[in-house]
Short mmCIF file of C-alpha atoms in Angstrom, two decimals:
data_model
loop_
_atom_site.label_atom_id
_atom_site.label_comp_id
_atom_site.label_asym_id
_atom_site.label_seq_id
_atom_site.Cartn_x
_atom_site.Cartn_y
_atom_site.Cartn_z
CA MET A 1 0.09 0.03 0.02
CA SER A 2 2.77 2.45 0.72
CA GLY A 3 4.34 2.01 -2.84
CA LYS A 4 1.01 3.15 -4.13
CA ALA A 5 0.67 6.23 -1.94
CA GLU A 6 3.61 8.23 -2.66
CA PRO A 7 2.67 8.56 -6.66
CA ARG A 8 -0.68 9.34 -5.68
CA ALA A 9 0.43 12.41 -3.30
CA ALA A 10 2.77 13.42 -6.08
CA GLY A 11 -0.02 13.60 -8.53
CA GLU A 12 -2.29 15.46 -6.02
CA ARG A 13 0.34 18.10 -5.57
CA THR A 14 0.81 18.30 -9.27
CA THR A 15 -2.81 18.79 -9.58
CA THR A 16 -3.00 21.46 -7.01
CA ARG A 17 -0.01 23.28 -8.64
CA ALA A 18 -2.09 23.13 -12.08
CA ARG A 19 -5.01 24.62 -10.55
CA LEU A 20 -3.29 27.39 -8.82
CA GLU A 21 -1.36 28.23 -12.08
CA ARG A 22 -4.97 28.32 -14.06
CA GLY A 23 -6.35 30.35 -11.32
CA ARG A 24 -3.45 32.63 -10.81
CA GLY A 25 -4.78 35.22 -13.13
CA ALA A 26 -8.01 34.93 -10.90
CA LEU A 27 -6.15 36.20 -7.65
CA GLY A 28 -6.90 39.77 -8.09
CA PRO A 29 -10.25 39.53 -9.28
CA ALA A 30 -11.15 37.06 -6.31
CA LEU A 31 -9.39 39.44 -3.80
CA GLU A 32 -11.63 42.35 -5.15
CA LEU A 33 -14.65 40.26 -4.88
CA VAL A 34 -13.86 39.59 -1.23
CA HIS A 35 -12.73 42.87 -0.43
CA THR A 36 -16.12 44.51 -1.81
CA GLY A 37 -18.22 42.13 0.03
CA ARG A 38 -19.52 40.57 -3.15
CA ALA A 39 -18.09 37.12 -2.50
CA PRO A 40 -19.05 36.15 1.11
CA THR A 41 -18.70 32.38 0.35
CA ARG A 42 -16.46 30.05 -1.95
CA ALA A 43 -19.65 29.15 -3.79
CA VAL A 44 -20.25 32.64 -4.75
CA LEU A 45 -16.59 33.14 -5.58
CA THR A 46 -16.70 30.18 -7.99
CA ALA A 47 -19.80 31.54 -9.55
CA GLU A 48 -18.30 34.88 -10.04
CA LEU A 49 -14.93 33.89 -11.39
CA GLY A 50 -16.39 31.21 -13.68
CA VAL A 51 -13.80 28.71 -12.74
CA THR A 52 -14.21 25.37 -11.29
CA ARG A 53 -14.79 24.89 -7.44
CA ALA A 54 -11.13 23.23 -7.12
CA THR A 55 -9.86 26.13 -8.79
CA ALA A 56 -11.55 28.72 -6.62
CA GLY A 57 -10.32 26.80 -3.66
CA ALA A 58 -7.05 27.11 -4.78
CA VAL A 59 -7.14 30.64 -5.37
CA ALA A 60 -8.86 31.04 -2.02
CA ALA A 61 -6.00 29.15 -0.23
CA GLU A 62 -3.36 31.13 -1.87
CA LEU A 63 -5.01 34.55 -0.93
CA GLU A 64 -5.21 33.07 2.77
CA ALA A 65 -1.55 32.13 2.59
CA LEU A 66 -0.65 35.48 1.64
CA GLY A 67 -2.41 36.80 4.69
CA LEU A 68 -5.20 38.86 2.84
CA ILE A 69 -8.21 36.82 3.65
CA ARG A 70 -9.66 34.29 6.12
CA VAL A 71 -11.41 31.02 5.04
CA ASP A 72 -13.76 29.42 7.44
CA ALA A 73 -14.17 25.89 6.37
CA ARG A 74 -16.43 24.89 9.04
CA PRO A 75 -19.16 27.73 8.83
CA ALA A 76 -22.39 26.84 10.82
CA ALA A 77 -25.49 25.88 8.48
CA ALA A 78 -28.28 28.59 8.51
CA ALA A 79 -31.41 27.37 10.03
CA GLY A 80 -33.68 25.11 7.91
CA SER A 81 -31.00 25.11 4.92
CA GLN A 82 -30.10 21.64 3.43
CA GLY A 83 -26.61 20.20 2.39
CA ARG A 84 -23.24 21.26 3.51
CA PRO A 85 -22.78 25.16 3.91
CA SER A 86 -19.92 26.74 1.54
CA HIS A 87 -16.66 27.93 2.96
CA ARG A 88 -17.16 31.57 4.18
CA LEU A 89 -14.72 34.00 2.92
CA ASP A 90 -13.77 37.49 4.77
CA VAL A 91 -10.66 39.72 4.72
CA ALA A 92 -8.02 38.91 7.42
CA GLU A 93 -8.67 40.94 10.27
CA GLU A 94 -4.88 41.26 11.31
CA GLY A 95 -3.81 41.35 7.54
CA PRO A 96 -1.87 44.22 5.96
CA VAL A 97 -3.09 47.94 6.20
CA ALA A 98 -2.96 51.04 3.93
CA LEU A 99 -2.03 54.35 5.49
CA ALA A 100 -4.76 56.77 4.61
CA ALA A 101 -4.38 60.71 5.16
CA GLN A 102 -6.78 63.45 4.74
CA VAL A 103 -6.18 67.15 4.51
CA HIS A 104 -9.01 69.53 4.67
CA ALA A 105 -9.82 73.31 5.65
CA ASP A 106 -10.12 72.51 9.13
CA GLY A 107 -7.28 70.13 9.84
CA PHE A 108 -5.76 66.84 8.81
CA ARG A 109 -6.14 63.11 10.14
CA ALA A 110 -4.43 59.71 9.42
CA ALA A 111 -5.62 56.44 9.61
CA LEU A 112 -4.75 52.75 8.80
CA VAL A 113 -7.31 51.04 6.76
CA GLY A 114 -7.43 47.34 6.08
CA LEU A 115 -9.29 45.41 3.37
CA GLY A 116 -12.85 45.59 3.25
CA GLY A 117 -12.69 49.34 3.98
CA ARG A 118 -12.26 48.60 7.75
CA ILE A 119 -10.49 51.36 9.60
CA VAL A 120 -7.90 49.73 11.87
CA ALA A 121 -6.49 52.53 13.69
CA THR A 122 -6.73 56.49 13.69
CA ALA A 123 -4.57 59.21 14.79
CA PRO A 124 -5.83 62.21 16.64
CA GLY A 125 -6.63 64.84 14.22
CA CYS A 126 -5.11 68.19 13.84
CA GLU A 127 -7.31 71.35 13.60
CA THR A 128 -4.70 73.67 11.95
CA VAL A 129 -3.38 73.64 8.48
CA ASP A 130 0.03 75.32 7.62
CA ALA A 131 0.27 77.22 4.36
CA ASP A 132 3.16 75.26 3.54
CA PRO A 133 1.93 71.79 2.06
CA ALA A 134 5.40 70.03 2.91
CA LYS A 135 4.83 70.75 6.57
CA VAL A 136 1.22 69.47 6.59
CA LEU A 137 2.05 66.39 4.79
CA GLY A 138 5.17 65.73 6.97
CA SER A 139 3.01 66.05 10.03
CA VAL A 140 0.11 63.80 8.75
CA VAL A 141 2.63 61.07 7.60
CA GLU A 142 4.47 60.99 10.79
CA ALA A 143 1.21 60.46 12.53
CA GLY A 144 0.55 57.49 10.31
CA ALA A 145 4.09 56.15 10.74
CA GLU A 146 3.36 56.22 14.59
CA LEU A 147 0.24 54.31 13.89
CA LEU A 148 2.27 51.61 12.17
CA ARG A 149 5.10 51.30 14.73
CA THR A 150 2.26 51.02 17.59
CA THR A 151 0.28 48.40 15.79
CA GLY A 152 3.05 46.72 13.97
CA ARG A 153 0.84 46.20 11.03
CA ARG A 154 2.66 45.53 7.31
CA CYS A 155 1.71 48.42 5.20
CA VAL A 156 0.95 48.03 1.45
CA GLY A 157 1.21 51.58 0.50
CA ALA A 158 0.00 55.18 1.20
CA GLY A 159 -2.94 57.36 -0.03
CA LEU A 160 -3.81 61.12 0.20
CA ALA A 161 -7.10 62.97 -0.01
CA VAL A 162 -7.10 66.71 -0.64
CA PRO A 163 -9.91 69.20 -1.12
CA SER A 164 -8.54 70.10 -4.66
CA ALA A 165 -8.56 68.82 -8.17
CA VAL A 166 -5.47 66.67 -8.59
CA ALA A 167 -4.27 67.14 -12.28
CA GLU A 168 -2.73 64.17 -13.88
CA PRO A 169 -0.09 62.98 -14.72
CA ASP A 170 2.07 65.06 -12.47
CA GLY A 171 -0.25 65.15 -9.26
CA LEU A 172 -0.58 68.95 -8.91
CA ALA A 173 -3.26 70.49 -6.60
CA LEU A 174 -4.54 73.00 -9.12
CA ASN A 175 -7.13 74.63 -6.80
CA PRO A 176 -6.61 74.17 -3.00
CA LEU A 177 -8.68 77.35 -2.43
CA HIS A 178 -9.52 76.53 1.12
CA LEU A 179 -5.91 75.75 2.14
CA ALA A 180 -4.04 78.65 1.33
CA TRP A 181 -1.72 76.47 -0.57
CA PRO A 182 -0.12 77.62 -3.55
CA VAL A 183 -1.96 76.76 -6.69
CA GLY A 184 -0.25 73.78 -8.41
CA ALA A 185 1.47 72.27 -5.19
CA PRO A 186 2.92 68.96 -6.29
CA VAL A 187 1.16 67.09 -3.58
CA ARG A 188 1.62 63.79 -4.86
CA ARG A 189 5.55 64.24 -5.07
CA LEU A 190 5.56 65.90 -1.62
CA PHE A 191 3.46 63.19 -0.07
CA GLU A 192 5.69 60.39 -1.49
CA GLU A 193 8.82 62.05 -0.21
CA CYS A 194 7.36 62.27 3.29
CA VAL A 195 6.23 58.51 3.10
CA ARG A 196 9.75 57.65 1.96
CA ALA A 197 11.40 59.65 4.74
CA ALA A 198 9.34 58.02 7.23
CA GLY A 199 10.31 54.55 6.02
CA ILE A 200 7.01 53.55 4.98
CA PRO A 201 6.92 50.62 2.14
CA GLY A 202 4.84 50.79 -0.93
CA PRO A 203 3.74 53.05 -3.31
CA ALA A 204 2.11 56.61 -2.57
CA PHE A 205 -0.88 58.36 -4.25
CA ALA A 206 -2.86 61.46 -3.97
CA GLY A 207 -6.42 62.23 -5.14
CA ASN A 208 -9.42 64.59 -4.72
CA ASP A 209 -11.42 63.90 -1.60
CA VAL A 210 -14.75 63.79 -2.96
CA ASN A 211 -13.67 61.42 -5.78
CA LEU A 212 -12.34 59.20 -3.06
CA ALA A 213 -15.16 59.57 -1.04
CA ALA A 214 -17.40 58.29 -4.01
CA LEU A 215 -14.88 55.36 -4.73
CA ALA A 216 -15.10 54.27 -1.18
CA GLU A 217 -18.91 54.35 -1.09
CA HIS A 218 -19.11 52.50 -4.40
CA ARG A 219 -17.12 49.68 -2.96
CA HIS A 220 -18.27 49.60 0.66
CA GLY A 221 -21.16 52.07 1.35
CA ALA A 222 -24.21 53.53 -0.26
CA GLY A 223 -23.19 53.23 -3.93
CA ARG A 224 -22.60 49.36 -3.85
CA GLY A 225 -24.20 47.78 -6.94
CA ALA A 226 -24.59 51.18 -8.86
CA ARG A 227 -23.37 51.24 -12.44
CA ASP A 228 -23.18 54.99 -13.08
CA LEU A 229 -22.92 56.58 -9.61
CA LEU A 230 -23.06 60.42 -8.92
CA CYS A 231 -21.52 61.63 -5.62
CA VAL A 232 -21.98 65.17 -4.62
CA ALA A 233 -20.77 66.26 -1.14
CA THR A 234 -19.85 69.51 0.76
CA GLY A 235 -17.43 68.96 3.56
CA HIS A 236 -15.73 71.76 5.52
CA ARG A 237 -15.87 74.35 2.61
CA GLY A 238 -17.04 74.22 -1.01
CA VAL A 239 -18.94 71.55 -2.77
CA GLY A 240 -17.37 68.79 -4.86
CA GLY A 241 -18.63 66.07 -7.11
CA ALA A 242 -17.46 62.55 -8.51
CA LEU A 243 -18.49 59.86 -11.02
CA VAL A 244 -17.95 56.41 -11.01
CA LEU A 245 -18.54 54.35 -14.04
CA ASP A 246 -18.47 50.58 -14.13
CA GLY A 247 -16.63 50.45 -10.78
CA ARG A 248 -13.86 53.11 -11.97
CA LEU A 249 -13.56 56.70 -11.14
CA HIS A 250 -14.24 58.92 -14.34
CA THR A 251 -11.58 61.90 -13.62
CA GLY A 252 -11.40 62.93 -17.37
CA SER A 253 -8.38 63.52 -19.57
CA ALA A 254 -6.26 65.07 -17.02
CA GLY A 255 -7.97 64.24 -13.61
CA LEU A 256 -10.12 67.44 -13.44
CA ALA A 257 -13.82 66.06 -14.42
CA LEU A 258 -16.75 66.80 -12.45
CA GLU A 259 -16.03 70.05 -10.94
CA VAL A 260 -19.50 70.40 -9.92
CA GLY A 261 -18.83 73.14 -7.48
CA HIS A 262 -18.75 75.69 -10.27
CA LEU A 263 -22.18 75.08 -11.64
CA THR A 264 -24.21 78.45 -11.43
CA VAL A 265 -27.51 77.90 -9.30
CA ASN A 266 -28.09 81.58 -8.26
CA PRO A 267 -27.01 83.95 -11.03
CA GLU A 268 -27.62 87.02 -8.53
CA GLY A 269 -25.87 85.01 -5.69
CA ARG A 270 -22.59 85.26 -3.92
CA PRO A 271 -19.29 86.08 -5.61
CA CYS A 272 -17.09 82.80 -5.91
CA HIS A 273 -13.58 82.27 -5.78
CA CYS A 274 -13.41 81.20 -9.32
CA GLY A 275 -14.55 84.56 -10.49
CA GLY A 276 -18.00 83.67 -11.06
CA ARG A 277 -21.36 84.34 -9.02
CA GLY A 278 -23.75 82.22 -7.49
CA CYS A 279 -21.77 78.89 -7.93
CA LEU A 280 -22.76 75.61 -5.87
CA ASP A 281 -19.60 76.00 -4.27
CA VAL A 282 -20.68 79.15 -2.45
CA GLU A 283 -24.19 78.70 -2.52
CA ALA A 284 -24.64 75.20 -0.78
CA ASP A 285 -21.79 74.80 1.50
CA PRO A 286 -21.81 75.12 5.59
CA LEU A 287 -20.88 78.72 5.33
CA ALA A 288 -23.64 79.47 3.19
CA LEU A 289 -25.99 77.87 5.26
CA LEU A 290 -24.75 79.86 8.28
CA MET A 291 -25.08 82.95 6.51
CA GLU A 292 -28.42 82.10 5.09
CA ALA A 293 -29.67 81.51 8.59
CA GLY A 294 -28.16 84.61 9.78
CA ARG A 295 -25.89 82.94 12.16
CA ALA A 296 -22.11 84.05 12.53
CA PRO A 297 -19.59 81.20 12.29
CA GLY A 298 -17.61 80.86 15.36
CA PRO A 299 -14.13 79.62 15.75
CA GLU A 300 -14.61 76.90 18.29
CA VAL A 301 -15.71 73.97 16.10
CA SER A 302 -15.42 73.33 12.16
CA LEU A 303 -18.15 75.05 9.86
CA LEU A 304 -19.26 71.63 9.00
CA ARG A 305 -19.88 70.86 12.57
CA GLN A 306 -21.62 74.13 13.05
CA ALA A 307 -23.79 73.92 10.01
CA ASP A 308 -24.97 70.21 10.87
CA ASP A 309 -25.82 71.14 14.52
CA LEU A 310 -27.86 74.10 13.62
CA VAL A 311 -29.86 71.81 11.25
CA ARG A 312 -30.22 68.91 13.74
CA THR A 313 -30.90 70.91 16.77
CA GLN A 314 -32.82 74.11 15.50
CA TYR A 315 -34.60 72.87 12.35
CA GLU A 316 -37.89 74.07 13.87
CA ASP A 317 -36.52 77.70 13.91
CA THR A 318 -38.10 79.67 10.85
CA ALA A 319 -34.68 81.19 9.77
CA VAL A 320 -32.94 77.78 10.02
CA ARG A 321 -35.78 76.04 8.00
CA ARG A 322 -35.86 78.84 5.38
CA ALA A 323 -32.14 78.57 5.00
CA VAL A 324 -32.47 74.70 4.69
CA GLU A 325 -35.10 75.19 1.86
CA ALA A 326 -32.91 77.74 0.13
CA LEU A 327 -29.94 75.37 -0.19
CA ILE A 328 -31.93 72.39 -1.16
CA ASP A 329 -33.59 74.24 -3.85
CA ARG A 330 -30.18 75.15 -5.07
CA LEU A 331 -28.49 71.86 -4.55
CA GLY A 332 -31.55 70.32 -6.27
CA LEU A 333 -31.07 72.75 -9.30
CA GLY A 334 -27.57 71.72 -9.64
CA LEU A 335 -28.25 67.89 -9.25
CA ALA A 336 -31.01 68.29 -11.78
CA GLY A 337 -28.39 69.62 -14.48
CA LEU A 338 -25.97 66.94 -13.73
CA VAL A 339 -28.69 64.27 -14.01
CA ASN A 340 -29.63 65.67 -17.45
CA ILE A 341 -26.07 65.53 -18.57
CA LEU A 342 -24.87 62.23 -16.97
CA ASN A 343 -27.80 60.02 -16.73
CA PRO A 344 -26.65 58.34 -13.49
CA ASP A 345 -28.77 55.49 -12.01
CA ARG A 346 -27.86 56.78 -8.28
CA ILE A 347 -27.03 59.85 -6.52
CA ILE A 348 -25.14 59.73 -3.18
CA LEU A 349 -24.88 62.86 -0.88
CA GLY A 350 -21.97 63.44 1.67
CA GLY A 351 -21.17 66.05 4.34
CA LEU A 352 -23.95 68.76 5.06
CA HIS A 353 -25.75 67.47 2.02
CA ARG A 354 -26.46 64.36 3.63
CA THR A 355 -27.98 66.46 6.50
CA LEU A 356 -29.94 68.38 4.22
CA LEU A 357 -31.18 65.29 2.74
CA ASP A 358 -32.22 63.76 5.97
CA ALA A 359 -33.94 67.05 7.06
CA ASP A 360 -36.25 67.16 3.99
CA PRO A 361 -35.82 64.31 1.69
CA SER A 362 -39.23 64.88 -0.13
CA ARG A 363 -38.43 68.29 -1.04
CA LEU A 364 -34.98 67.57 -2.52
CA ARG A 365 -36.15 64.44 -4.59
CA ALA A 366 -38.98 66.82 -5.89
CA VAL A 367 -36.67 69.51 -7.09
CA VAL A 368 -34.63 67.17 -8.84
CA ALA A 369 -37.59 65.43 -10.52
CA ASP A 370 -39.17 68.75 -11.42
CA ARG A 371 -35.89 70.27 -13.13
CA SER A 372 -34.66 67.02 -14.85
CA LEU A 373 -35.75 65.26 -18.10
CA TRP A 374 -34.55 61.87 -16.63
CA GLY A 375 -35.94 62.59 -13.04
CA GLN A 376 -39.34 63.02 -14.45
CA SER A 377 -39.27 59.79 -16.62
CA GLY A 378 -38.72 57.66 -13.62
CA GLY A 379 -36.69 59.32 -10.72
CA VAL A 380 -32.95 58.74 -9.75
CA PRO A 381 -32.58 57.24 -6.28
CA ILE A 382 -30.95 60.04 -3.97
CA LEU A 383 -29.25 58.26 -0.89
CA PRO A 384 -27.07 59.69 1.96
CA CYS A 385 -23.46 58.37 1.94
CA THR A 386 -23.04 55.80 4.77
CA LEU A 387 -19.25 55.77 5.45
CA ASP A 388 -18.45 58.09 8.20
CA HIS A 389 -14.99 58.58 6.82
CA ASN A 390 -15.31 57.97 3.50
CA SER A 391 -12.42 60.23 1.77
CA LEU A 392 -9.89 58.43 4.17
CA VAL A 393 -11.44 54.88 3.12
CA GLY A 394 -11.21 56.05 -0.71
CA ALA A 395 -7.51 57.33 -0.05
CA ALA A 396 -6.53 53.82 1.32
CA GLU A 397 -8.22 52.27 -1.84
CA LEU A 398 -5.74 54.14 -4.00
CA ALA A 399 -3.09 52.31 -2.07
CA TRP A 400 -4.92 48.79 -1.99
CA GLN A 401 -5.34 49.07 -5.88
CA PRO A 402 -1.98 47.52 -6.96
CA VAL A 403 -2.73 44.57 -4.46
CA LEU A 404 -6.23 44.05 -6.06
CA ASP A 405 -4.65 44.22 -9.45
CA ASP A 406 -1.83 41.71 -8.93
CA PRO A 407 -1.52 40.42 -5.07
CA LEU A 408 1.60 38.33 -5.83
CA ALA A 409 3.45 40.89 -7.61
CA ALA A 410 2.46 43.81 -5.10
CA LEU A 411 3.39 41.72 -1.90
CA ARG A 412 6.53 40.18 -3.38
#
């Protein structure tokens, strides 16, 4: 019997290697399916990849060996189900992380983000932003490096979210209006230099904060399942937009697409930094709400926090309600124009816009439907963003993308 066992074992090893070789090209797609929650079991993974069960098993085993996912070979069967339950798949909770950094008008923050968009650790935020981008990026990267030292996690790379269009291919921040940074600041190069100086491994990336929020929401939040996803948000200052098409950000020929903040929604409105008047950027952001409600902004907390708190705690005040209605009407007008041009299958709103939607969802949806051709023909779902730190998660997605594209090459 022993003389027959050895050839059989060798044959099994050969078969396993062959399966893995056939499935090696599926490692990235398989990891993305688990990462985005679309393959919770090995059976679903097999169906999504269009491979045999054995090949899917070899692929899952390889990703588990790389420390990226966890395979539960003995899941509990659901009540009333028949047959043996499929192996459950999830991201590895103790696996590698990406360093995510975000800079906005009221400070900056660093975090470590694992697969699945899970925030593993965050550093205390800073509430001041220096006019020198190199100093700010050095500080936020050092905060991230301290998180890595404290947690002992392996890092796959770093991503940065900034409130500015980031021009490609050079990674220049073309309009950091609310940061007092110079126009055209080379944020990607500066960020990469800080990452290298801190001894953090992996590539470094930079992108617009709303673009990255949209990417995170599409993969892990309110945008899941949408094919053409429009995201519009106002954070601490200004208004931004992003479009995700078939799972990929649409950034235009030079990274500058969807500058929705400079749509005119009130021709007689406030002067805008761009030289125009009545742009969404100055008519539907936190400062605009405070001014519309007759409230002087204070220095204690961020403008976003002040505007959110005003809507949530004083909505019954006549001046506040009228201010909310005015901003909803302006936002709805801008959204209707975008719907006419882009024909998205879903709209998600972030920052103060999410709060406005919560305050009066029927009014906003009615304005969009009334002013847009496609809205009148069936309506476009308008939903609030669901991730609390979506720009940070999106910044991490930039760093995770090379791993999703080719796990073996990225982690070698």
